[in-house]
PDB file of C-alpha atoms in Angstrom:
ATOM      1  CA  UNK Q   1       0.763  11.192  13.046  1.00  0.00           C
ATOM      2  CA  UNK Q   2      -2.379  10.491  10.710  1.00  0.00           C
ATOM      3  CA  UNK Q   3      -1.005  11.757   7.475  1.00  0.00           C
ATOM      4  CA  UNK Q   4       2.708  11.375   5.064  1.00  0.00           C
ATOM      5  CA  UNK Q   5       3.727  14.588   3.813  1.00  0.00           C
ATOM      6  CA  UNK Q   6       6.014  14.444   0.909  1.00  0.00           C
ATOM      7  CA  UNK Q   7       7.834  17.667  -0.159  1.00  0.00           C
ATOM      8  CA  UNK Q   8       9.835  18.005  -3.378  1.00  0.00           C
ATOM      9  CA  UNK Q   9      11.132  21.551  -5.350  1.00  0.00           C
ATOM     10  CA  UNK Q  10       8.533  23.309  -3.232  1.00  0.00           C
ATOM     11  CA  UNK Q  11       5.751  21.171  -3.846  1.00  0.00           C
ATOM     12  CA  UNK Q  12       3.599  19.238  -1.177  1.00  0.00           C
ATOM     13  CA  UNK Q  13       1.459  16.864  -1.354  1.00  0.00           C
ATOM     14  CA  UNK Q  14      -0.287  14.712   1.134  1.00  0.00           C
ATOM     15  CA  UNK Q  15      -0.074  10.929   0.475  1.00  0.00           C
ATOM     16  CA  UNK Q  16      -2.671   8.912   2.661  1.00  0.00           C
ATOM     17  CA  UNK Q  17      -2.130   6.368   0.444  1.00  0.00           C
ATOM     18  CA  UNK Q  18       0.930   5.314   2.035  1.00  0.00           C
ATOM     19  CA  UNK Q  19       0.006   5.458   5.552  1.00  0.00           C
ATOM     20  CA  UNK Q  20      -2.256   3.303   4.393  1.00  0.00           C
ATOM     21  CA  UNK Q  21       0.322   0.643   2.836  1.00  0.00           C
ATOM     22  CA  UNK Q  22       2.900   1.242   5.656  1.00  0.00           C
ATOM     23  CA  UNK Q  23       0.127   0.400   8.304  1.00  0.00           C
ATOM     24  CA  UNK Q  24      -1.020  -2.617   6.306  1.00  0.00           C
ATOM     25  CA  UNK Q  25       2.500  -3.813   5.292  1.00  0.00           C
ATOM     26  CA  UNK Q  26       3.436  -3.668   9.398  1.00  0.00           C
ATOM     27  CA  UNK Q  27       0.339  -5.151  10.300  1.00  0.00           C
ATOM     28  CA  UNK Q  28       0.332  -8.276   7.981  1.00  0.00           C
ATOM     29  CA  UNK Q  29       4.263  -8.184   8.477  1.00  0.00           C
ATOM     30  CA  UNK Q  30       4.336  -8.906  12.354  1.00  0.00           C
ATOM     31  CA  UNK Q  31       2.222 -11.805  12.025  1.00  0.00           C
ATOM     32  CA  UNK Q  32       5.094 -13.940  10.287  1.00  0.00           C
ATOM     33  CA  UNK Q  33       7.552 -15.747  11.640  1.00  0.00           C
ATOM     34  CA  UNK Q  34      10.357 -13.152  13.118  1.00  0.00           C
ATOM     35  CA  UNK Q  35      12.973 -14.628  10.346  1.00  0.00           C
ATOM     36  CA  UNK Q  36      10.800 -14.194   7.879  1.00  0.00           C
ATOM     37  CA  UNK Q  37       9.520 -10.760   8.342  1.00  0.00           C
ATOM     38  CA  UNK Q  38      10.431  -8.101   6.066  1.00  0.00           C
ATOM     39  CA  UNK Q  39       8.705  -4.567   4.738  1.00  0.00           C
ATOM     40  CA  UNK Q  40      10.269  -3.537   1.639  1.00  0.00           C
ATOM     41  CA  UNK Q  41       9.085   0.611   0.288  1.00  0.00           C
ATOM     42  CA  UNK Q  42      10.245   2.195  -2.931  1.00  0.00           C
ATOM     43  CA  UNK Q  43       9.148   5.199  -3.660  1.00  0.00           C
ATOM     44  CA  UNK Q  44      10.673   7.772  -6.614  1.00  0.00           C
ATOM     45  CA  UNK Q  45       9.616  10.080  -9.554  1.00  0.00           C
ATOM     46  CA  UNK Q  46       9.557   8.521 -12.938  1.00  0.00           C
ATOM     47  CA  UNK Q  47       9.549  11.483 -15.735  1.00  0.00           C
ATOM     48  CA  UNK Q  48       9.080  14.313 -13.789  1.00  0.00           C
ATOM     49  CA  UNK Q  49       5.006  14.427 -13.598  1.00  0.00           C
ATOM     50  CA  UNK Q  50       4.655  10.188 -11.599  1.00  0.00           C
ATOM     51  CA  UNK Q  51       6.023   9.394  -8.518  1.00  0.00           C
ATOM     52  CA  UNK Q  52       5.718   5.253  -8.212  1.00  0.00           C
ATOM     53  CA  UNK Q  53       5.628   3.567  -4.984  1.00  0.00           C
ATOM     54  CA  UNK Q  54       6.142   0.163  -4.533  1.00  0.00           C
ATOM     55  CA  UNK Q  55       5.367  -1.587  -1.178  1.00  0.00           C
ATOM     56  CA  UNK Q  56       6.030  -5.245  -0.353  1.00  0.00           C
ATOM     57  CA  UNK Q  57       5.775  -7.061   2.843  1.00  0.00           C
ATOM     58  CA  UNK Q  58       5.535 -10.697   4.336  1.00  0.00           C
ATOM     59  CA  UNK Q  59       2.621 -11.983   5.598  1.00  0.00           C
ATOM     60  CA  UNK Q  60       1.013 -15.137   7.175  1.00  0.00           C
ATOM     61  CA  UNK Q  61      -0.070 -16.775   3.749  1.00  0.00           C
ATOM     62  CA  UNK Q  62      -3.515 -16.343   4.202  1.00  0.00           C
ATOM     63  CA  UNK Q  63      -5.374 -13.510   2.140  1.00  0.00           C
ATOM     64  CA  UNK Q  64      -9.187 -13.648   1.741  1.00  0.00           C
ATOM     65  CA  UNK Q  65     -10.597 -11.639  -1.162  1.00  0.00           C
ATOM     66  CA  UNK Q  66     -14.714 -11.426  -2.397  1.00  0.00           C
ATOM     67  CA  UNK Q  67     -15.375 -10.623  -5.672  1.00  0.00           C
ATOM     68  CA  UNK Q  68     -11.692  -9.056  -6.141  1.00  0.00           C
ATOM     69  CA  UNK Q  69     -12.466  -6.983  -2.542  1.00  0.00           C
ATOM     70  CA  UNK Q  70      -9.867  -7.791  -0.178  1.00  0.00           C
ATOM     71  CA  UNK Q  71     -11.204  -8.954   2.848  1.00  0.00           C
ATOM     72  CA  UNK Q  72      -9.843  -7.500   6.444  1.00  0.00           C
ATOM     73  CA  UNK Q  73      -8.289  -9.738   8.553  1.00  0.00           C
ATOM     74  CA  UNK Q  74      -8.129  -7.241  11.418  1.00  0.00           C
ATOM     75  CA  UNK Q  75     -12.273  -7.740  11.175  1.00  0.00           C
ATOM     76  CA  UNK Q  76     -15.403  -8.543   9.804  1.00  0.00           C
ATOM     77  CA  UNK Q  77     -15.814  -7.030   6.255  1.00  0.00           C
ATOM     78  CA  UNK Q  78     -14.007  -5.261   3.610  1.00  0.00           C
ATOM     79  CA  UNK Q  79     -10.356  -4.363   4.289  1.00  0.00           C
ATOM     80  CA  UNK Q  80     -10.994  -0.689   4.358  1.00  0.00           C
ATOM     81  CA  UNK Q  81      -7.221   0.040   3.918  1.00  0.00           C
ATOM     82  CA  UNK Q  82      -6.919  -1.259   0.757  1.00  0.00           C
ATOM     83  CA  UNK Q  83      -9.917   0.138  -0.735  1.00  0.00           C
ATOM     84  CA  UNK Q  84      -9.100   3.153   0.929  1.00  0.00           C
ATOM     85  CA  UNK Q  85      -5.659   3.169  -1.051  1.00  0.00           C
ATOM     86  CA  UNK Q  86      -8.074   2.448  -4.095  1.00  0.00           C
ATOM     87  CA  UNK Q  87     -10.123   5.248  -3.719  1.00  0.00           C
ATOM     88  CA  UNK Q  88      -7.609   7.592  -3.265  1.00  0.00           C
ATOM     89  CA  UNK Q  89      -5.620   6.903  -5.945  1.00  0.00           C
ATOM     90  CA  UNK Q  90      -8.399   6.511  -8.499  1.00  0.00           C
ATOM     91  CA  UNK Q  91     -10.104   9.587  -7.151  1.00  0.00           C
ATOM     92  CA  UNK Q  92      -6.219  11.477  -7.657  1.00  0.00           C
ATOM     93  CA  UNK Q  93      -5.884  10.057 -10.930  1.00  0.00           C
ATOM     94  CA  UNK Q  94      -3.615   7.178 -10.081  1.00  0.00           C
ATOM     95  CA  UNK Q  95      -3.623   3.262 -10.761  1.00  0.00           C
ATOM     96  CA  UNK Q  96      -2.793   0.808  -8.389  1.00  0.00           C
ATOM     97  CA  UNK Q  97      -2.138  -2.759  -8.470  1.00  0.00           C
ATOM     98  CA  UNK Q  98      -1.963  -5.536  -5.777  1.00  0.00           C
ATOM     99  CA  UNK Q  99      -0.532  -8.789  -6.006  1.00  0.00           C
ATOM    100  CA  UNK Q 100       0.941 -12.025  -3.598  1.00  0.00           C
ATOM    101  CA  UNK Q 101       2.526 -14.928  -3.718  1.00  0.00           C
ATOM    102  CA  UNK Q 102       4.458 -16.916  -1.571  1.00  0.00           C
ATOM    103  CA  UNK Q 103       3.853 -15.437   1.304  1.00  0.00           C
ATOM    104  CA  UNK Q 104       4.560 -11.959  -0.524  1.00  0.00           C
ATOM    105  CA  UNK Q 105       2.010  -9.379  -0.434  1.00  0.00           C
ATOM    106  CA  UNK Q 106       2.722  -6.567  -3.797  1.00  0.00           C
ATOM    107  CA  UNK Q 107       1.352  -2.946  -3.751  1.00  0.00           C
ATOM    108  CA  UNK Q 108       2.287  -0.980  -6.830  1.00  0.00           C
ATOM    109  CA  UNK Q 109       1.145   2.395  -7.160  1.00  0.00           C
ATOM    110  CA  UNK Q 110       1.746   5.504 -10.015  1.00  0.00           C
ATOM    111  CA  UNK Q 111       0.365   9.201  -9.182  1.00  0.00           C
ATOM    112  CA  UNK Q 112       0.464  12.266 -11.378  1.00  0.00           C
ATOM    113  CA  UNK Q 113       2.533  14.656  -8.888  1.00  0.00           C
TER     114      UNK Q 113
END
């Protein structure tokens, strides 16, 4: 499956943008310690017009970023799935946000639905 349908009172939307956290989040998450791994996903409307999704995962404590890029660590270069996620949600209107600490990696986003 290459794309997240979401359906609510008749309306559909696709949401690439979380494939594209899930992926990462299981990714990054699988690379911990077995005890320590964990994938947390909230997702749900906030005034009727926003849907937020939060993601959070574990992951091995090392994140590289270049002038606020992340960095892939599945390759050389940009991590395209993050600046995918970027892209998307800017280009839809959205904001995103993307934190860690502690071995705890943060994706907030907020889309007009």
């Amino acid at each position: 499956m290459n794309e997240a349908r979401v359906y609510a009172d008749g309306f559909e939307r696709s949401f690439a943008e979380v494939k594209d956290l899930l992926e990462n989040a299981i990714q990054a998450s699988v690379k911990t310690e077995p005890a320590r791994r964990k994938i947390n996903v909230e997702v749900y409307p906030h005034h009727n017009h926003l849907l937020l999704i939060h993601v959070e995962n574990t992951f091995d404590g090392k994140i590289q970023q270049e002038n606020n890029v992340f960095q892939s660590s599945k390759r050389s270069g940009n991590g395209i799935g993050i600046e995918s996620v970027r892209h998307i949600t800017d280009k839809n209107g959205g904001v995103c946000d993307f934190t860690y600490e502690d071995g705890i990696f943060s994706a907030k986003i907020m889309l007009r639905i």
